[in-house]
Short mmCIF file of C-alpha atoms in Angstrom, two decimals:
data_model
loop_
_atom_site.label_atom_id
_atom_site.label_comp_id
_atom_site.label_asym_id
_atom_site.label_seq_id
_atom_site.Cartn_x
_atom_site.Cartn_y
_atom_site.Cartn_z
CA UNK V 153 98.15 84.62 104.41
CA UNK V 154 97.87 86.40 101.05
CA UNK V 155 98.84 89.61 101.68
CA UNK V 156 101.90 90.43 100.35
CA UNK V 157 102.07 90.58 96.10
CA UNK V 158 100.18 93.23 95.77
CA UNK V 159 101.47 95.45 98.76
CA UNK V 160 105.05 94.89 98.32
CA UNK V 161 105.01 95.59 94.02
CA UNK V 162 103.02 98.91 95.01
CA UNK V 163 105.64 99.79 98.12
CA UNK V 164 108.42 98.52 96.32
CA UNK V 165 107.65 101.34 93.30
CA UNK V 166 107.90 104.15 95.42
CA UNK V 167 111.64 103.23 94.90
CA UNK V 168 114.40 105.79 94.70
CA UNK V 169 113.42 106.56 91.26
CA UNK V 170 109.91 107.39 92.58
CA UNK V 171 111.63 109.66 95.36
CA UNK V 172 113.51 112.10 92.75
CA UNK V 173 110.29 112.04 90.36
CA UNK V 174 107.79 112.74 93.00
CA UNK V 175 110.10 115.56 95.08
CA UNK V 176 110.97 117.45 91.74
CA UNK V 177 107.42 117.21 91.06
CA UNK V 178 106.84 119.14 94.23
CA UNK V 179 110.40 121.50 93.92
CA UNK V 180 109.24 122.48 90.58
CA UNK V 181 105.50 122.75 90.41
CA UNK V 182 104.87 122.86 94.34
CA UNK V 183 101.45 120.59 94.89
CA UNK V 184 99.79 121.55 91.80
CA UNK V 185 100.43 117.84 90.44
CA UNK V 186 98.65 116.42 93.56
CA UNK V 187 95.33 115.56 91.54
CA UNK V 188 97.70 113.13 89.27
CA UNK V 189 97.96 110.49 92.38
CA UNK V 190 94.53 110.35 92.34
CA UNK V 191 93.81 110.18 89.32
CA UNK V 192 96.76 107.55 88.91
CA UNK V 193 95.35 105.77 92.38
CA UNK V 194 92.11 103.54 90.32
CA UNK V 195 94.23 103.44 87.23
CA UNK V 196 97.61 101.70 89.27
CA UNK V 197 94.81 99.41 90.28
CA UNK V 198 92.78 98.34 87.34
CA UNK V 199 96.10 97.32 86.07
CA UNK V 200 97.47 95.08 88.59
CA UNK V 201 94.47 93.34 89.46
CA UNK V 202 94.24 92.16 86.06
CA UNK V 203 98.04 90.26 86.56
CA UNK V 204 96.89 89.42 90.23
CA UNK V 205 94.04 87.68 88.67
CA UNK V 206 95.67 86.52 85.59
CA UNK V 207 98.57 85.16 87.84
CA UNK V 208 95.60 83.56 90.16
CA UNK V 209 93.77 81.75 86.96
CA UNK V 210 96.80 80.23 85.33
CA UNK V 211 99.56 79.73 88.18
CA UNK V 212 102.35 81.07 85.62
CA UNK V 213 104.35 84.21 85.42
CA UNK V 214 103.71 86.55 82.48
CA UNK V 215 106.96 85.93 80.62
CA UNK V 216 106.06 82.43 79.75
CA UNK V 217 102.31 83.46 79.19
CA UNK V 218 103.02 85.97 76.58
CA UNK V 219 105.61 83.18 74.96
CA UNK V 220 102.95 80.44 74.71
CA UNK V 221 99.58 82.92 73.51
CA UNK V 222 101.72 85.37 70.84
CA UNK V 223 104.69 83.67 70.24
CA UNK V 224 108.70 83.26 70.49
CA UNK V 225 108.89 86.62 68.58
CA UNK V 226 106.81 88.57 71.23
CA UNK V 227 107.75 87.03 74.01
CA UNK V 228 111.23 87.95 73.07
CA UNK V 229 110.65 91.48 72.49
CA UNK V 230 108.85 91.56 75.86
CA UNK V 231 111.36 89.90 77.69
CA UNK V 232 114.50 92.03 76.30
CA UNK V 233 112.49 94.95 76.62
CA UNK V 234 111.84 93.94 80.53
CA UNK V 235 115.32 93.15 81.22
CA UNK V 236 116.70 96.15 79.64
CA UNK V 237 114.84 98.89 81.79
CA UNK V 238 115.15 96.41 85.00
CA UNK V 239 118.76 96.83 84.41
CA UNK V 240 118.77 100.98 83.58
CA UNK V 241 116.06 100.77 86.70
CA UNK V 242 118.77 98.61 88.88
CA UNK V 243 121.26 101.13 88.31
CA UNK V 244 118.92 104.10 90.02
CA UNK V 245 118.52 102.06 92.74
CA UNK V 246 121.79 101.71 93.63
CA UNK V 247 122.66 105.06 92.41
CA UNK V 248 120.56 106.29 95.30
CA UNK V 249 122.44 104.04 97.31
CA UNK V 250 126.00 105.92 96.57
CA UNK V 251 124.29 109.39 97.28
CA UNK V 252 123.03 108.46 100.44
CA UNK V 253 126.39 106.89 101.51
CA UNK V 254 128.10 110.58 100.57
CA UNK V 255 125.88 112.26 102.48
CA UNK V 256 126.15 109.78 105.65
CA UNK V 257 130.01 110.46 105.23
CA UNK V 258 130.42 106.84 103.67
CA UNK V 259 132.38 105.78 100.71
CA UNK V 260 130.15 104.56 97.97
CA UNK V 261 132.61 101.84 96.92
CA UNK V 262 132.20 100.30 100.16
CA UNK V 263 128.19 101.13 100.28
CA UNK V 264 127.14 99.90 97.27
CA UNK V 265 128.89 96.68 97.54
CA UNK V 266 127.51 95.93 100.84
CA UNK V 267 123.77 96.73 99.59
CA UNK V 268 124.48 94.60 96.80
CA UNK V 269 125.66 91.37 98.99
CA UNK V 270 122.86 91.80 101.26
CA UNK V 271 120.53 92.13 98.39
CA UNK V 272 121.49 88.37 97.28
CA UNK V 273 121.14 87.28 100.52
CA UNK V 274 117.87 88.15 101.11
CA UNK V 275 116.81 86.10 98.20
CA UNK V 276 119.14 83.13 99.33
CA UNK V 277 117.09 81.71 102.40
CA UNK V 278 115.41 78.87 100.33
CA UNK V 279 112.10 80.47 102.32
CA UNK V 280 109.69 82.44 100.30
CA UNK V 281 107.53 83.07 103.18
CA UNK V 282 110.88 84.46 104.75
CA UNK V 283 111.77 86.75 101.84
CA UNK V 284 108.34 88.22 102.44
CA UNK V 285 107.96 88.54 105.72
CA UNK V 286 111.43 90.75 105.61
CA UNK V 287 110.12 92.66 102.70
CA UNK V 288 106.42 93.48 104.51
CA UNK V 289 109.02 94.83 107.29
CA UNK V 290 110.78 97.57 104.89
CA UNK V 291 107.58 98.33 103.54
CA UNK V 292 106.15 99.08 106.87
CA UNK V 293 109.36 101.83 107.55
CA UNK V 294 107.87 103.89 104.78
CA UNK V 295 105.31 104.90 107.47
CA UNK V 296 107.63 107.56 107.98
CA UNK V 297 106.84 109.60 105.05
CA UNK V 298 103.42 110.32 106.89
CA UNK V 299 105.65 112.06 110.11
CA UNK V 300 108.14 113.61 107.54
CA UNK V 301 105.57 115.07 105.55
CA UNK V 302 104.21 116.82 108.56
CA UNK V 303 107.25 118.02 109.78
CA UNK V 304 107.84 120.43 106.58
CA UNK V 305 104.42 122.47 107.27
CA UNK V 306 102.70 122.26 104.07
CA UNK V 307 99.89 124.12 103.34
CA UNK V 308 97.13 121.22 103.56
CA UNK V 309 94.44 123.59 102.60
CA UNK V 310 96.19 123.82 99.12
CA UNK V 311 97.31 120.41 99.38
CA UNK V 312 93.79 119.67 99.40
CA UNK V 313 92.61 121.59 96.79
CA UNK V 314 95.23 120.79 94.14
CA UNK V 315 94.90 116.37 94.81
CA UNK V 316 90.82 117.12 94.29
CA UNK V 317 90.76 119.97 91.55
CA UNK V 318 92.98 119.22 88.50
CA UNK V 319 95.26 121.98 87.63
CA UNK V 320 97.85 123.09 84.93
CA UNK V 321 101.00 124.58 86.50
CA UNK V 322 101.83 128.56 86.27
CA UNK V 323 103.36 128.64 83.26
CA UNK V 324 101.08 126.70 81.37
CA UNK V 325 102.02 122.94 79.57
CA UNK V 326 105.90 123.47 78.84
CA UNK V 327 107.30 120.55 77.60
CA UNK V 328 109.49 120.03 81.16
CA UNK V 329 105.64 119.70 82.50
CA UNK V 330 104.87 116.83 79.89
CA UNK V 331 108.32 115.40 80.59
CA UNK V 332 107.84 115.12 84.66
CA UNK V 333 104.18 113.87 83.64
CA UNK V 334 105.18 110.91 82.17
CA UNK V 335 108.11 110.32 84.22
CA UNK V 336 105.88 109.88 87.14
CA UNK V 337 103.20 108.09 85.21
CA UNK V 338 106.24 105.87 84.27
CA UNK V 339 107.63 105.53 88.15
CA UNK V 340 103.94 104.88 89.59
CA UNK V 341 103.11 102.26 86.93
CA UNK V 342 106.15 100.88 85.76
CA UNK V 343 106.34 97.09 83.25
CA UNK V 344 108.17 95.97 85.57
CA UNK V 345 105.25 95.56 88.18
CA UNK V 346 103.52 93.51 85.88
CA UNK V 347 105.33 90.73 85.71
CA UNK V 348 106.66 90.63 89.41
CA UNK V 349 103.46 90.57 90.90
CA UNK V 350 102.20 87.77 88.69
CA UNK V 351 105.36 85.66 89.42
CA UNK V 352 105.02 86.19 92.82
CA UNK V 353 101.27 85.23 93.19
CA UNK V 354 102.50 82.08 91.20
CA UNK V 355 105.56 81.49 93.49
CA UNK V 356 103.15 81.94 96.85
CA UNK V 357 100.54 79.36 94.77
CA UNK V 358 97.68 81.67 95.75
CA UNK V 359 94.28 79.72 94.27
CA UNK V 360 90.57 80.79 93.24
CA UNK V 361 89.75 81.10 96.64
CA UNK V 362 92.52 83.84 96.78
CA UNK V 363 90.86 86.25 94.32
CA UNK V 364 88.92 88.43 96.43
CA UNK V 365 91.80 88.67 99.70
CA UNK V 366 94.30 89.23 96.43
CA UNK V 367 92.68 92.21 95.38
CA UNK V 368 91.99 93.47 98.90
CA UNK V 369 95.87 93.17 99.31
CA UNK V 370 95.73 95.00 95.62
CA UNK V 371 94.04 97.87 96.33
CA UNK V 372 95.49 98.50 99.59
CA UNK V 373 99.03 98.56 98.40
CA UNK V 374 97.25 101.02 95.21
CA UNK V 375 96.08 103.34 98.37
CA UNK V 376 99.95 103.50 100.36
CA UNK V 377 101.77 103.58 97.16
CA UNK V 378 99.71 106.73 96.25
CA UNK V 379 99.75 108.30 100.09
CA UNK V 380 103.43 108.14 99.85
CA UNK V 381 103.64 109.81 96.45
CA UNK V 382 101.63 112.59 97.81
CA UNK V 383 104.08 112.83 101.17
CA UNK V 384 106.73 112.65 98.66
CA UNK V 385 105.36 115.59 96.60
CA UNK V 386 104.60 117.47 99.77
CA UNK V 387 108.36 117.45 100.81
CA UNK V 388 109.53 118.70 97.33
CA UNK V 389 106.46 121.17 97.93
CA UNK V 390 108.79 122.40 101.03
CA UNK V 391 111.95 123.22 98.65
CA UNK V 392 109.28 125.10 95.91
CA UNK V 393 108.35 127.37 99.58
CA UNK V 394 111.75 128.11 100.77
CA UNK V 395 113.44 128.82 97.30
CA UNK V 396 116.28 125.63 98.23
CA UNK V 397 118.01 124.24 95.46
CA UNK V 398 119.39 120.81 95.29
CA UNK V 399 120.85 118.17 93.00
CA UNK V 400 119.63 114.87 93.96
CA UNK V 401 117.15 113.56 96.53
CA UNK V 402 120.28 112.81 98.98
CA UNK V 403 121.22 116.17 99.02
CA UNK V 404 117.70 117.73 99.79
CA UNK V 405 117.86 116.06 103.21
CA UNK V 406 120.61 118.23 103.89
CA UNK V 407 118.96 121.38 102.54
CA UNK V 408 115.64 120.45 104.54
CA UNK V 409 117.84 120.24 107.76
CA UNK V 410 116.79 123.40 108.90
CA UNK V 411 113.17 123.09 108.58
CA UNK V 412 113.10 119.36 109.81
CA UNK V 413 116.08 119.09 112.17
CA UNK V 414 119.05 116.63 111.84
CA UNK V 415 116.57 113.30 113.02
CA UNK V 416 114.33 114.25 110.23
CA UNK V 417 117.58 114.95 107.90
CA UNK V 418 118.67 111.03 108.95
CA UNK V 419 115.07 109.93 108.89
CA UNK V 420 115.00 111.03 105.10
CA UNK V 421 118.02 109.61 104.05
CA UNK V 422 117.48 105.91 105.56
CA UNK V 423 113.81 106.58 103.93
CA UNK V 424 115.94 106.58 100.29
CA UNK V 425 118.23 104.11 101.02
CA UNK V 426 115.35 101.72 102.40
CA UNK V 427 113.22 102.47 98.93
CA UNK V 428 116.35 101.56 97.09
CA UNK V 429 116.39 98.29 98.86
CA UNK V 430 112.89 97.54 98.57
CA UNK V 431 112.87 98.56 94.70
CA UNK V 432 116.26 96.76 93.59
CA UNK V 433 115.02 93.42 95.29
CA UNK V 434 111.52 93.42 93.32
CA UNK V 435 113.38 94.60 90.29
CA UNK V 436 115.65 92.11 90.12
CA UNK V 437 113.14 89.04 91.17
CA UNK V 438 111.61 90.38 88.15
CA UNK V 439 113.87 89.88 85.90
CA UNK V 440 115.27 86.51 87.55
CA UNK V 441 111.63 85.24 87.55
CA UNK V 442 111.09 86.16 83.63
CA UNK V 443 114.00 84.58 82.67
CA UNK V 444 113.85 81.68 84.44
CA UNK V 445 110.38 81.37 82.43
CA UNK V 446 111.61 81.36 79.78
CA UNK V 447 114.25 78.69 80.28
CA UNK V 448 112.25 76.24 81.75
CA UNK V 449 114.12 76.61 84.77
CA UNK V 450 113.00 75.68 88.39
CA UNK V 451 112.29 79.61 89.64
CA UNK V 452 110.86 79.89 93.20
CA UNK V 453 112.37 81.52 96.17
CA UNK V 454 111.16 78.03 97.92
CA UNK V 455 113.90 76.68 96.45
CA UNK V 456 117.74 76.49 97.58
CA UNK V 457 120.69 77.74 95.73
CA UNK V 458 121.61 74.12 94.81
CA UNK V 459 118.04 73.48 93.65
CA UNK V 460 117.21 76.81 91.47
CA UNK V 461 121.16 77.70 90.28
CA UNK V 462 119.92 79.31 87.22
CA UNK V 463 117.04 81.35 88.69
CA UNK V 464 119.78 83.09 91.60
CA UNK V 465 122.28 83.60 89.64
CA UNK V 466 120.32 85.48 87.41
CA UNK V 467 118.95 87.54 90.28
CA UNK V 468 122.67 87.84 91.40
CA UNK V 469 124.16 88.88 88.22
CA UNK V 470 121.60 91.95 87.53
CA UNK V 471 122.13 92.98 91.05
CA UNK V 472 126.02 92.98 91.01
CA UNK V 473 126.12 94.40 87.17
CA UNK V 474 124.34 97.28 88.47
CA UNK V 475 126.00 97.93 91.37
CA UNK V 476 129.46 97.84 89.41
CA UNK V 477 127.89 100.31 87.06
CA UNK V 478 127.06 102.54 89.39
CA UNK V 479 130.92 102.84 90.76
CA UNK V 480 131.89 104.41 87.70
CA UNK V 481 133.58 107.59 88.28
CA UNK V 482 131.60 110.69 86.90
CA UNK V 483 128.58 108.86 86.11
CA UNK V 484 124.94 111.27 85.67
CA UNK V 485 123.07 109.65 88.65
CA UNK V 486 120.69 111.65 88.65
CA UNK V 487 119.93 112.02 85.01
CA UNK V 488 120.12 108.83 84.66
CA UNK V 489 117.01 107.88 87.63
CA UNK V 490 114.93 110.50 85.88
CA UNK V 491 115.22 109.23 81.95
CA UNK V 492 114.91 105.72 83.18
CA UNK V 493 111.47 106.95 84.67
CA UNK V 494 110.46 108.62 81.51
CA UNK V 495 111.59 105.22 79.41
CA UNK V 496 109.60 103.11 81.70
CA UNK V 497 106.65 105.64 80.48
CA UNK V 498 107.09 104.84 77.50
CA UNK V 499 107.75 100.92 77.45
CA UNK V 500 104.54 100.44 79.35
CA UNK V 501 101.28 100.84 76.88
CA UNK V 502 102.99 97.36 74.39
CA UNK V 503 102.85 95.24 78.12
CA UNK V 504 99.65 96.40 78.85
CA UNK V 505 98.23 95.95 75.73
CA UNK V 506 99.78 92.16 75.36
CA UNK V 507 98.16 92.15 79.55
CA UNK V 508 94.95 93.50 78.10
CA UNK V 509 94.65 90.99 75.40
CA UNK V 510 95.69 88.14 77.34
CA UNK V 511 92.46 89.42 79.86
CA UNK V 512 90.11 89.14 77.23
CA UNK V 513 91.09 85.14 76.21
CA UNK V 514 87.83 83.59 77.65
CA UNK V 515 89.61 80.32 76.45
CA UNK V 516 92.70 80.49 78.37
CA UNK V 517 90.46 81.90 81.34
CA UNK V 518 87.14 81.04 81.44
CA UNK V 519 83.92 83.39 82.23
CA UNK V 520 85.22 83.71 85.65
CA UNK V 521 88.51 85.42 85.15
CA UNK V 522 88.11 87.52 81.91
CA UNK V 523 87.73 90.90 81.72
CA UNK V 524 84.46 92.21 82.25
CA UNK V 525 82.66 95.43 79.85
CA UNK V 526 83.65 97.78 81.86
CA UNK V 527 87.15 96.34 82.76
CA UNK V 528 87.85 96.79 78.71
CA UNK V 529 86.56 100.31 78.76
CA UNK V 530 88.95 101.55 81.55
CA UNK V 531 91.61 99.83 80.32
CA UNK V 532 91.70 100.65 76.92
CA UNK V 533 90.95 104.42 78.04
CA UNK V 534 94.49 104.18 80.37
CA UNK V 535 96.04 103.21 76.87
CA UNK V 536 95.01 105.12 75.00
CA UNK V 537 96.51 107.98 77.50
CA UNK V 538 99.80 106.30 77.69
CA UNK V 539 100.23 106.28 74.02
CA UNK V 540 99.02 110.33 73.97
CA UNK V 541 101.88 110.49 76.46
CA UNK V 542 104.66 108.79 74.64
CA UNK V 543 104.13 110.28 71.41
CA UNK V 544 103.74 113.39 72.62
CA UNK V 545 107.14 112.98 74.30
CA UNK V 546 108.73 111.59 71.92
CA UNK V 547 108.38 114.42 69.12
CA UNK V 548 109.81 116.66 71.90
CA UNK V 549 112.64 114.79 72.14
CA UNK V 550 113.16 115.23 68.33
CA UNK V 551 112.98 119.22 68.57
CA UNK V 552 116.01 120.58 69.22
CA UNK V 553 114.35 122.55 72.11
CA UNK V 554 114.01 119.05 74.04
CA UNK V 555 117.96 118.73 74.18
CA UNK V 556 117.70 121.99 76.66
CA UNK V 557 115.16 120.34 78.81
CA UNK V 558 116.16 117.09 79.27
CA UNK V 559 118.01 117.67 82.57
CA UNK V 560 115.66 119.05 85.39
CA UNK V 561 118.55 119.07 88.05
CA UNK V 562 118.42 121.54 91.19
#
């Protein structure tokens, strides 16, 4: 009964943003960025336990949190912040969508739509038990990365080596290597996760008792959302081997069609288009359930369209914004899914520090629920890291060597 939150935010950001990060990872670098899931496996934890527990303590989202401990000032900046990559994010997802549809011999302007109306939909059943059950299902399709990622052949005894034993690429720490680092430090703990998986423990009223099956449900969905990276990084691995070039994850289905047949070409593509689905859903909940927050509006997927009209039609104008942007004629896709990666990298350290700070309020939460010694020391170490990161990429976006970089297209 409470699994679900934590499984479906971790699923849900392997989304087709993950899938170009993680497979240029492996095109570029081959499975000598392996170690980074693991390392990122305990660290994608930590952090969404804390909103799994802080969602658990005081049945509220983390929009209207952050408004009522810092302030309207904060809470604005947080929120604006949110929306603004959830929108840049939306547009990936569907982007994926239009690239998939090209290679499936579909039009895009008929695709996209289509994902877009079903996409409302599946928010529209007045159910939230429904819209989960229907989510668990497309989380349990990515199952098929295991069976892909054994069809390409890696080299598991290097595999092995390089996710245990970490290791700086040949070629030594380029700034393309710090770039792809934080762009899939940014796609495997993105802002926002933070706030859907605290809305969504509030919307599915989980209760003290619920802390320790939460966090179970936590950590499992920390393990698959890792596993899948890795498969993910394996296939890319498979284009680094064979010397194939490609410009978008859509397209290196087709170039992996000899080496994994046409069902595994088809298998790979649906595998995109069903992380698109699964990411743009969460996404937008995200922002619908911040907003609505913030309004004071009624915003729970228990509620019909009559009852909630502000809270869906927020969900169904991000959703339909995106997937109008996405139809524009000559548009970078997939410069576009990578930089939004890299700006999600960068976005993240302010939420968790507000998230940190809001851990450590034994007032608001009591000796049960704060943050324990060692919680803070983890925490604040991942910070610390994800600042390092940012500035580091940030003064080599000001060289004028960056400008050359900055598109790591196949």
């Amino acid at each position: 009964m409470v699994a679900g939150p934590g499984l479906i935010v971790m699923v849900a950001d392997n989304d087709a943003g993950a899938i170009s990060t993680y497979t240029e990872s492996g095109a570029r670098f081959g499975t000598s960025l392996l170690w980074l899931m693991v390392l990122l496996l305990p660290v994608t934890y930590f952090i969404q336990e804390m909103v799994a527990r802080l969602g658990i303590a005081t049945g509220e989202g983390l929009a209207s949190i952050i408004y009522e401990r810092f302030g309207v000032w904060w809470g604005r900046f947080c929120l604006l912040d949110l929306l603004a990559v959830n929108f840049l994010t939306l547009v990936t997802e569907f982007a994926a969508v239009a690239l998939v549809a090209k290679q499936l011999g579909y039009s895009p302007s008929v695709a996209v739509p289509m994902a877009a109306i079903g996409l409302i939909l599946l928010v529209g059943t007045g159910s939230y038990r429904r819209w989960e059950r229907m989510t668990l299902l497309l989380c349990g399709l990515n199952l098929a990365w295991l069976w892909l990622a054994g069809v390409v052949r890696p080299d598991w005894g290097s595999a092995a080596f390089d996710s245990m034993v970490p290791t700086v690429p040949p070629g030594g720490l380029t700034g393309d290597l710090v770039f792809l680092v934080v762009a899939i430090v940014g796609t495997t703990i993105a802002p926002w996760q933070l706030f859907f998986q605290q809305s969504c423990v509030a919307d599915k009223r989980l209760r003290f008792a619920d802390l320790k099956a939460a966090r179970l449900d936590t950590a499992i969905g920390a393990v698959a959302i890792s596993i899948f990276a890795a498969c993910m990084m394996l296939i890319g691995d498979a284009m680094f081997r064979g010397g194939l070039r490609y410009d978008d994850p859509a397209q290196m289905a087709s170039a992996l069609e000899p080496l994994i047949g046409r069902f595994g070409r088809l298998a790979l593509l649906l595998l995109i288009l069903n992380s698109a689905v699964l990411g743009a859903t969460a996404i937008s909940l995200s922002s619908a359930w911040a907003w609505g927050e913030v309004m004071g509006w009624k915003n729970t997927l228990q509620a019909r369209l009559t009852e909630a009209p502000g809270f869906y039609s927020a969900y169904a104008v991000c959703t339909a914004a995106a997937a109008g942007l996405t139809l524009i004629p000559g548009a970078p896709l997939q410069e576009i899914i990578l930089w939004v990666q890299v700006l999600a990298g960068i976005m993240l350290p302010a939420a968790v520090v507000l998230l940190q700070l809001l851990l450590n309020d034994r007032e608001m939460l009591g000796a049960r629920f704060v943050n324990r010694r060692w919680n803070n020391v983890v925490n604040w170490s991942v910070i610390a890291l994800l600042f390092g990161l940012s500035f580091v990429l940030a003064v080599r976006a000001l060289l004028p060597a960056g400008a050359s970089s900055s598109s790591l297209l196949y």
